[in-house]
Short mmCIF file of C-alpha atoms and ligand atoms in Angstrom, two decimals:
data_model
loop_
_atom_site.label_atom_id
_atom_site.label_comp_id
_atom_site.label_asym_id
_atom_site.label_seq_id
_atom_site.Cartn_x
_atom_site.Cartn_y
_atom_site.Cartn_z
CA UNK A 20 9.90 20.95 -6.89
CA UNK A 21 12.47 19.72 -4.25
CA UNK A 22 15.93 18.76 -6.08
CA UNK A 23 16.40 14.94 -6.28
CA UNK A 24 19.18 13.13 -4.16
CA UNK A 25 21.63 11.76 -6.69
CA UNK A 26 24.22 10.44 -4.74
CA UNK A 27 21.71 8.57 -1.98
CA UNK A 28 19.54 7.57 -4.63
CA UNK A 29 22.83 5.95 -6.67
CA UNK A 30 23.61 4.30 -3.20
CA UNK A 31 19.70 2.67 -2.94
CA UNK A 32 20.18 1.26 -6.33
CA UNK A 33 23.22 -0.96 -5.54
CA UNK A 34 20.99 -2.74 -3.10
CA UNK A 35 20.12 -6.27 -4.51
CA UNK A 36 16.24 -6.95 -4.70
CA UNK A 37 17.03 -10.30 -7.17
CA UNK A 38 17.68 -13.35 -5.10
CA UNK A 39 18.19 -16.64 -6.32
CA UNK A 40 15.70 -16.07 -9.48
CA UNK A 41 13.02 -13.79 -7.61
CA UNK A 42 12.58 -10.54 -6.26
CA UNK A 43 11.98 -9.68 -2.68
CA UNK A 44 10.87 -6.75 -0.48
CA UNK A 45 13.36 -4.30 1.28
CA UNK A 46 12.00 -5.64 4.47
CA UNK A 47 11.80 -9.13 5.42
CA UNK A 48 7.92 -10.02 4.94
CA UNK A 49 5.98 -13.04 6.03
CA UNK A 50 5.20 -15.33 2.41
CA UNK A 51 1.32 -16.53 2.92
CA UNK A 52 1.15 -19.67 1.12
CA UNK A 53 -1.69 -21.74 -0.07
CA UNK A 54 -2.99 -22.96 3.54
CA UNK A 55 -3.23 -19.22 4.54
CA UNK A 56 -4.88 -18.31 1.21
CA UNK A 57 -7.66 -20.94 1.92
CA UNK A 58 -8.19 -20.12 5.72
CA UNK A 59 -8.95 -16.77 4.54
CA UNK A 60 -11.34 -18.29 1.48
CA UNK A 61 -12.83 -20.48 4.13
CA UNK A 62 -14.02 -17.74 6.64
CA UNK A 63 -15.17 -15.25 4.03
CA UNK A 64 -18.41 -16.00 2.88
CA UNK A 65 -20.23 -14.33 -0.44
CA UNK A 66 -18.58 -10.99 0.02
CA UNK A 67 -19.99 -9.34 -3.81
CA UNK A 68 -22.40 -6.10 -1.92
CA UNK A 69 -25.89 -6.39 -3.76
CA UNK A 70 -28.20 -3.19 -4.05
CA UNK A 71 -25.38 -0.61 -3.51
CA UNK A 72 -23.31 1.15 -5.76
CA UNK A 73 -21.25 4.36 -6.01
CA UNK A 74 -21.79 7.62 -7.74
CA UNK A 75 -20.40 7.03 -11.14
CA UNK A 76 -19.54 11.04 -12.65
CA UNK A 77 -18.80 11.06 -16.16
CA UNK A 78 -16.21 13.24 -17.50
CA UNK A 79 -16.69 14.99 -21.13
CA UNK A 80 -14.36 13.96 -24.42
CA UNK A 81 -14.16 17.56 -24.32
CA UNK A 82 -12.87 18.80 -21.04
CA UNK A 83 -10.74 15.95 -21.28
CA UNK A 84 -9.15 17.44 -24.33
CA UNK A 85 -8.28 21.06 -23.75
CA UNK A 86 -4.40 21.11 -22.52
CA UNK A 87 -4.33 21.01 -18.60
CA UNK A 88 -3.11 24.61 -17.46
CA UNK A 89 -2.88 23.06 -13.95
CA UNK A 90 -2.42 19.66 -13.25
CA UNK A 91 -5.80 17.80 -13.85
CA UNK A 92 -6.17 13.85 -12.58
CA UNK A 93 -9.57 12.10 -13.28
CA UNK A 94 -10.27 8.66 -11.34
CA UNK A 95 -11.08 6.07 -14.14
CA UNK A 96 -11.52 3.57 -11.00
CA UNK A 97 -9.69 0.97 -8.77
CA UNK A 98 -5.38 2.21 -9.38
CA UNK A 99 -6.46 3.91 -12.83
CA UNK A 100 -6.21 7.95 -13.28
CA UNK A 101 -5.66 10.01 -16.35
CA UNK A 102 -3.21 12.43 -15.36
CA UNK A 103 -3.08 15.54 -17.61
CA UNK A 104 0.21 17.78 -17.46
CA UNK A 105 0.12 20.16 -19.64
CA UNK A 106 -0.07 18.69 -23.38
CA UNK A 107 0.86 15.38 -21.60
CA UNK A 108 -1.08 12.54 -20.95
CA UNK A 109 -0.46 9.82 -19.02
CA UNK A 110 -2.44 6.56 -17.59
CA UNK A 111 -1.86 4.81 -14.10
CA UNK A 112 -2.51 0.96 -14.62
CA UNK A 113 -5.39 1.35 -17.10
CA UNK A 114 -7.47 -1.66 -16.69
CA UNK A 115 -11.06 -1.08 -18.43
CA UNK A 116 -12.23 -5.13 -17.79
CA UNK A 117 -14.80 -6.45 -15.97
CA UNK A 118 -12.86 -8.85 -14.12
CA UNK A 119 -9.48 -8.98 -12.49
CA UNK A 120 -9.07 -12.23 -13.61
CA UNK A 121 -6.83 -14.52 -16.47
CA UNK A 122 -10.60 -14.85 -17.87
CA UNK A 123 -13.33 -12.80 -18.01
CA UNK A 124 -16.04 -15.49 -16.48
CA UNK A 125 -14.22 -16.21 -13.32
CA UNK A 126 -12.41 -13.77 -10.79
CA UNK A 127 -12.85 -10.57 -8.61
CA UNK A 128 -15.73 -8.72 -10.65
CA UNK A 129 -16.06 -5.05 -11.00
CA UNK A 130 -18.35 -3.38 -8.86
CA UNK A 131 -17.86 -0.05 -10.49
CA UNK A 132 -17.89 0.37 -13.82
CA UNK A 133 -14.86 2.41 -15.77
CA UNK A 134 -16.00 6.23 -15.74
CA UNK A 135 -13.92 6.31 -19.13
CA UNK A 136 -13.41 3.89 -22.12
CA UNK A 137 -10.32 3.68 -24.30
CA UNK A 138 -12.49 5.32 -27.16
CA UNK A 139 -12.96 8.21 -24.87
CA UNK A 140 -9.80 8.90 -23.87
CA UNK A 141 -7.36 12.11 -25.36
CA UNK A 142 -4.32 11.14 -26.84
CA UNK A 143 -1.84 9.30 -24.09
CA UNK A 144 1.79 9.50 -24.17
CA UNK A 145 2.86 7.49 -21.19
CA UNK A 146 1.27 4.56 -19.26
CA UNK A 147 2.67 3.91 -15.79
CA UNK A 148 2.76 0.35 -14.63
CA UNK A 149 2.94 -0.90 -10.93
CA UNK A 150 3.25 -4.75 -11.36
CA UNK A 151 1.51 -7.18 -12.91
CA UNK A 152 -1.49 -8.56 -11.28
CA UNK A 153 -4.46 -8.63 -12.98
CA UNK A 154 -6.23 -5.55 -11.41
CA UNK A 155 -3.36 -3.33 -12.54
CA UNK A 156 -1.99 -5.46 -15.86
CA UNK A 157 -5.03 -5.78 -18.30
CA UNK A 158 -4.32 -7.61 -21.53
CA UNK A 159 -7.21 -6.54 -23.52
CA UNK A 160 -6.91 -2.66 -21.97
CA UNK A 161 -2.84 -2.97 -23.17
CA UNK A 162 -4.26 -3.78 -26.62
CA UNK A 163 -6.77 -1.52 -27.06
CA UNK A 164 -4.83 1.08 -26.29
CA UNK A 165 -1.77 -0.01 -28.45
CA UNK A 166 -4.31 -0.36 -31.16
CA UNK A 167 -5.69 3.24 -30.67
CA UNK A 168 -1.98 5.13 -29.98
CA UNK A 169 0.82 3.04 -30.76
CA UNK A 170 4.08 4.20 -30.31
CA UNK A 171 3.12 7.24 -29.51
CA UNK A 172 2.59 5.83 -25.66
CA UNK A 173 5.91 4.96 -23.95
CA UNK A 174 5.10 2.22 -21.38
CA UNK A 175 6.93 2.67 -18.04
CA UNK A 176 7.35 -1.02 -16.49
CA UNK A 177 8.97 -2.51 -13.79
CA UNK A 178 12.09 -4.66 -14.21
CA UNK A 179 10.68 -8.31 -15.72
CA UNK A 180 7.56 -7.16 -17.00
CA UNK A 181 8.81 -5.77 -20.05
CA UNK A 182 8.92 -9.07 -21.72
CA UNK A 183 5.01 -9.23 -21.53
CA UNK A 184 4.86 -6.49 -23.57
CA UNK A 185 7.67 -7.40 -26.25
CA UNK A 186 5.57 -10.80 -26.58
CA UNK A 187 2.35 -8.57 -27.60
CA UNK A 188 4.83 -6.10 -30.13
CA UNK A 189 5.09 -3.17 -27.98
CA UNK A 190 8.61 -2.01 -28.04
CA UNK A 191 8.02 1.22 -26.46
CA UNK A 192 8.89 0.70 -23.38
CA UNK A 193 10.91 1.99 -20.31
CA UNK A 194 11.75 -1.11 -18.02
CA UNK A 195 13.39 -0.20 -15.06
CA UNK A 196 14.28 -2.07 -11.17
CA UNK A 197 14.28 0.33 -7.47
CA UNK A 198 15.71 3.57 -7.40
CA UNK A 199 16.28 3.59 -11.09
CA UNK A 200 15.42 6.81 -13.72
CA UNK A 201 14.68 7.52 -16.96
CA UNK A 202 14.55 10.91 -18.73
CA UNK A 203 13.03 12.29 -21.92
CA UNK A 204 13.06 15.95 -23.42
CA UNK A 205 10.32 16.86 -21.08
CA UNK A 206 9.94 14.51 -17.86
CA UNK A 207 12.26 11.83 -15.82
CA UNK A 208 10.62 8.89 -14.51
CA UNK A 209 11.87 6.64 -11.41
CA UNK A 210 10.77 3.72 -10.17
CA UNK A 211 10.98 2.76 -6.51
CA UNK A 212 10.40 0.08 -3.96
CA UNK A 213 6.92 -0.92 -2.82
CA UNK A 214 6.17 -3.85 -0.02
CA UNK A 215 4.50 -6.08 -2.32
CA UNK A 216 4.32 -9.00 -4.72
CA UNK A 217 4.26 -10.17 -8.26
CA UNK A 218 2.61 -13.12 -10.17
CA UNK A 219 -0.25 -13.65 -13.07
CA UNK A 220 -0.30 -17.64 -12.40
CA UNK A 221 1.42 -20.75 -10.30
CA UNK A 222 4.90 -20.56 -11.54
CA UNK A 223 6.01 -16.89 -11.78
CA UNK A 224 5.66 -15.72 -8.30
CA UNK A 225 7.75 -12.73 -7.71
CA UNK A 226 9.89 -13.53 -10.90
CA UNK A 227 9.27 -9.91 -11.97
CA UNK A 228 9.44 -6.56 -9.95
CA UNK A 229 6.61 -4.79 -8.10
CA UNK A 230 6.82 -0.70 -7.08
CA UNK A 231 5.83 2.39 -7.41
CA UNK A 232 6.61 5.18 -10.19
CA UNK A 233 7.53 8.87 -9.38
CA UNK A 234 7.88 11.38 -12.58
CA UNK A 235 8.78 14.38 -12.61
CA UNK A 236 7.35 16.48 -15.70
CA UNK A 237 8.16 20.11 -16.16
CA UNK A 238 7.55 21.37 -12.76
CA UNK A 239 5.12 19.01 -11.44
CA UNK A 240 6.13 15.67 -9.34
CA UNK A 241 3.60 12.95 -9.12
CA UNK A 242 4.18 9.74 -7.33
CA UNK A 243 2.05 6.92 -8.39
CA UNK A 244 2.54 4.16 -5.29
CA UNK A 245 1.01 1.20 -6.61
CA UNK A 246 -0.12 -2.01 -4.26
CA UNK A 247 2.16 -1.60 -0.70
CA UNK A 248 2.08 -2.51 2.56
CA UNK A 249 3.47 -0.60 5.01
CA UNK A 250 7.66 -0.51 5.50
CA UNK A 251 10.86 1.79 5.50
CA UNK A 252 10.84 2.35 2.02
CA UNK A 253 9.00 5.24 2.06
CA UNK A 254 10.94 7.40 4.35
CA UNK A 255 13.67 6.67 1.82
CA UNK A 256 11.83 8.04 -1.01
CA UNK A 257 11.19 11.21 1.15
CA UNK A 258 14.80 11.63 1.93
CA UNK A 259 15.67 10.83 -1.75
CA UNK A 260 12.85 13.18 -3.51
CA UNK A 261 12.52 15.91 -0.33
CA UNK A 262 8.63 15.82 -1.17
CA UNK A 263 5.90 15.23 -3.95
CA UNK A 264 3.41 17.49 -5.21
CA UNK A 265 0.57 14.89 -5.77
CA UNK A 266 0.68 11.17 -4.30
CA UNK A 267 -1.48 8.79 -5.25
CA UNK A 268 -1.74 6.30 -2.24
CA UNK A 269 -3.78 2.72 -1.92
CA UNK A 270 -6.07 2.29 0.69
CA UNK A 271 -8.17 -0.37 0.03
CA UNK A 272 -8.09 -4.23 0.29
CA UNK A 273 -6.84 -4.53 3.63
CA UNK A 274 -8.86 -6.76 5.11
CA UNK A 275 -8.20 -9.43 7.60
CA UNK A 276 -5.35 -7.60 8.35
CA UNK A 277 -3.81 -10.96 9.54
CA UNK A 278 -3.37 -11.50 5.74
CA UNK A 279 -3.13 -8.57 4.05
CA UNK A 280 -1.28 -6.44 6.16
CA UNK A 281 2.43 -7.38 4.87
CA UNK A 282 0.98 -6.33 1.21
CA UNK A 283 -1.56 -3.98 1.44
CA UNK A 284 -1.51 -0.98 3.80
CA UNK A 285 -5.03 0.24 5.75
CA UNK A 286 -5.75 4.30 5.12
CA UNK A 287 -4.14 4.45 8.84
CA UNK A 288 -0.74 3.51 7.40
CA UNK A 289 -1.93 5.34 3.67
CA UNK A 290 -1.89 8.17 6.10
CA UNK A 291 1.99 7.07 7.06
CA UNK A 292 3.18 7.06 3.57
CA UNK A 293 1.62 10.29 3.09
CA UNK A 294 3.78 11.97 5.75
CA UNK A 295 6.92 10.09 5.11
CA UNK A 296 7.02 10.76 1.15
CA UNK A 297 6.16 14.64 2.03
CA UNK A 298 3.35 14.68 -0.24
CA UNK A 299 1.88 18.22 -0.75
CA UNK A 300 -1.39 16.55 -1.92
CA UNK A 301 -2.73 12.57 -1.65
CA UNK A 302 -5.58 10.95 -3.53
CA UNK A 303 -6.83 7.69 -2.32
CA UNK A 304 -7.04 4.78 -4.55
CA UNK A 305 -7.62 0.93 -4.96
CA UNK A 306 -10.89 0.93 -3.27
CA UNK A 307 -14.70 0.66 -4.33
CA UNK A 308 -13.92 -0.94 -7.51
CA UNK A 309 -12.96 -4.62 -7.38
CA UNK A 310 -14.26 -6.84 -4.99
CA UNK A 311 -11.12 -8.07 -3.81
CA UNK A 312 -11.14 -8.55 -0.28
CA UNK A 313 -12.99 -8.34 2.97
CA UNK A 314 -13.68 -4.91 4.06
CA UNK A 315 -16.98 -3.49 3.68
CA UNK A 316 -16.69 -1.97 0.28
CA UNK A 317 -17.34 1.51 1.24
CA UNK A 318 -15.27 2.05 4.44
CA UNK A 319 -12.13 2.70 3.50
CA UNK A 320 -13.03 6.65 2.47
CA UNK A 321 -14.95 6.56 6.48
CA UNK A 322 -11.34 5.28 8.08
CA UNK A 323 -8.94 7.34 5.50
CA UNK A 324 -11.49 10.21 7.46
CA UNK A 325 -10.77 9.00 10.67
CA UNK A 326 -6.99 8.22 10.02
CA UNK A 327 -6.43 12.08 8.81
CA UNK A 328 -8.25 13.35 11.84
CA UNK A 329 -6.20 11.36 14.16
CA UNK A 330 -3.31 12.56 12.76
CA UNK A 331 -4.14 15.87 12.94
CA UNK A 332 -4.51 16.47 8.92
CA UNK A 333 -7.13 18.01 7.05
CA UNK A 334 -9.65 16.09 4.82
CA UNK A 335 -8.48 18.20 1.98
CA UNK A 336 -4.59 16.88 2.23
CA UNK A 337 -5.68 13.49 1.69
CA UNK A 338 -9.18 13.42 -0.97
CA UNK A 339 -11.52 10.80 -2.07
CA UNK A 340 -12.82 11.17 -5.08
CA UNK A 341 -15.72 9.69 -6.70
CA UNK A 342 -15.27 7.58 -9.72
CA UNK A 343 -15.01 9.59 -12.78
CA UNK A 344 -14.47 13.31 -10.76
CA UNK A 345 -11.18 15.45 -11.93
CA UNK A 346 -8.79 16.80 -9.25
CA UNK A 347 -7.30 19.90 -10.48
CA UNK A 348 -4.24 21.25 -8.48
CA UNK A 349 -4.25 24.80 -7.28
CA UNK A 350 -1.79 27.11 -8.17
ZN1 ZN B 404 -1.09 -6.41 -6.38
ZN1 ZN B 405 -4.14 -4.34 -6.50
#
C-alpha cells in the first residue's frame, strides 16, 4: 500500500467547498435547473425495459460468513457491495428498497432485485456513505440495519449528512468534509471530492456534502467513488494516495450526456478515473439496477468493454460483475 501524502493532503483540505450556505464542486459545473430537468422528461418517453432482466447469483449466509483471507466484495446491486476484510465488514450505500424514491409508490423502480437482504447479511462494522440521494441514502435500509447491529456499525458520512442520522438515534457516526481522515485501531477512512450533487427534496439542494470514501484497513486500500462526473479531482487523489488496490467506479446513468455529463461520468471517463486514481483493480457500479436514466439498461458493461480496449487495458483491470457474484482479490 502506497504511503499517503500528509502534507498535500493537509493543503487540499484548506480549500473551501462551503459557499454562502451550500457546497460546490472543485470545478466550476453548469447547475441544470427545472427547465432542463423537464426538456429531458419531455423527450424521454416510457424508458422501464419490459421482458429483460439480469442474472441475479445468490450468495450463501455461509460463504458470506467465514473471515475473508483475501479481500472478498459481493455486488448487492446499483452502488451497494459488501466488502469483507478480514473479520471486517463493511457496506457501500446499502439501499435494499424497491424504489429510489421519498415513497415507495412513486420514483425510479428497481429493475434488479437486491441479491442480499439485511437478514442475510454477516455482522457489519462500517457503512460507507456517498451522499444522500435516494438511490444511495435508504431510510428503511438505515433502520433495518440499525435495528439488526446497532452500534456495533460506525457510519462513515459526508459533512451535513450526519444530522439525518442523529434525527433517527444513530450516534455512531464518522462525519467528515474533502480530504479529511479518520482512524480507528484497525483502518483510517478519508473522504474526498466527487463532481456531484446533494438534495432529498426542494429546499436542501447541495446544503450537505457529496464524495467519495477511501479506507485503508490493514493492508488493503479500497476507494469507494460514489456518483461523479468527470473533473481534476481525481488526479489529486492519485497524487495524494500514490494508488488503490480496489476502486469501485460508477458507470451508469449517463445518458443524454447533454445533462448528465457534469454529474455522472460515461465508462469512457470511468476508464479516466481508473488511470488517474492508480487503481490496481476497478469494479463497475451504478448500472442495471435503477431505472434512472436514458441509456439502454444493459450497455454500459458493452462501452466500459469498448472504453478498456481503447485504452489499451485489459477486461480483467476493470470487471463487471453480475448482481450477487463475489470478487475475491488475488494475492
Ligand atoms: Zn447522486
Ligand atoms: Zn446515484
Amino acid at each position: 500500500m502506497n504511503a499517503v501524502d500528509r502534507a498535500l493532503l493537509a493543503r487540499l483540505a484548506e480549500r473551501p467547498a462551503f459557499h454562502k450556505g451550500r457546497y460546490r464542486n472543485p470545478d466550476r459545473t453548469p447547475r441544470h435547473g427545472l427547465r432542463s430537468f423537464l426538456r429531458w422528461q419531455r423527450e424521454t418517453g416510457g424508458r422501464f425495459p419490459t421482458g429483460q432482466a439480469f442474472p441475479l447469483l445468490t450468495p450463501t449466509p455461509e460463504q458470506l460468513q467465514a473471515p475473508a483471507q483475501q479481500p472478498r466484495i459481493t455486488w448487492i446491486g446499483h452502488a451497494s457491495f459488501l466488502c469483507q476484510m478480514g473479520d471486517i465488514n463493511l457496506l457501500t450505500d446499502p439501499v435494499f428498497a424497491e424504489r429510489a424514491s421519498p415513497v415507495q409508490w412513486a420514483g425510479p423502480r428497481r429493475f434488479t432485485p437486491p441479491a442480499l437482504q439485511v437478514a442475510d447479511l454477516p455482522p457489519i462494522h462500517k457503512v460507507l456513505i456517498s451522499h444522500n440521494h435516494y438511490d444511495h441514502l435508504d431510510r428503511d435500509t438505515v433502520l433495518a440495519l440499525h435495528r439488526r447491529f446497532g452500534e456495533q456499525i460506525t457510519w462513515y458520512v459526508p459533512q451535513g449528512v450526519g444530522q439525518w442520522f442523529r434525527r433517527r438515534g444513530i450516534h455512531t457516526l464518522v462525519e467528515l468534509g474533502w480530504w479529511q481522515s479518520s482512524r480507528d485501531a484497525r483502518s483510517e477512512a478519508f473522504f474526498v471530492p466527487a463532481q456531484h450533487f446533494s438534495g432529498r427534496g426542494p429546499h436542501d439542494s447541495n446544503r450537505t456534502l457529496w464524495g467519495g470514501w477511501i479506507i485503508d484497513i490493514d493492508d488493503f486500500r479500497l476507494y469507494f467513488a460514489g456518483d461523479t462526473g468527470y473533473g481534476s479531482c481525481f488526479s489529486e487523489i492519485g497524487d495524494v494516495f500514490g494508488g488503490m488496490d480496489v476502486a469501485l467506479l460508477p458507470i451508469g446513468a449517463y445518458a443524454p450526456r447533454w445533462f448528465m455529463q457534469p454529474v455522472h461520468v460515461d465508462p469512457a471517463e470511468a476508464v479516466r478515473i481508473h488511470q488517474d486514481v492508480r487503481a490496481r483493480q476497478s469494479i463497475a457500479m451504478h448500472w442495471g439496477t435503477f431505472v434512472l436514466t436514458d441509456e439502454p439498461m444493459d450497455e454500459p458493461p458493452q462501452a466500459l468493454r469498448l472504453a478498456l480496449a481503447a485504452a489499451g487495458l485489459a477486461d480483467t483491470d476493470f470487471q463487471t460483475l453480475q448482481h450477487g457474484e463475489t470478487f475475491i482479490l488475488d494475492a
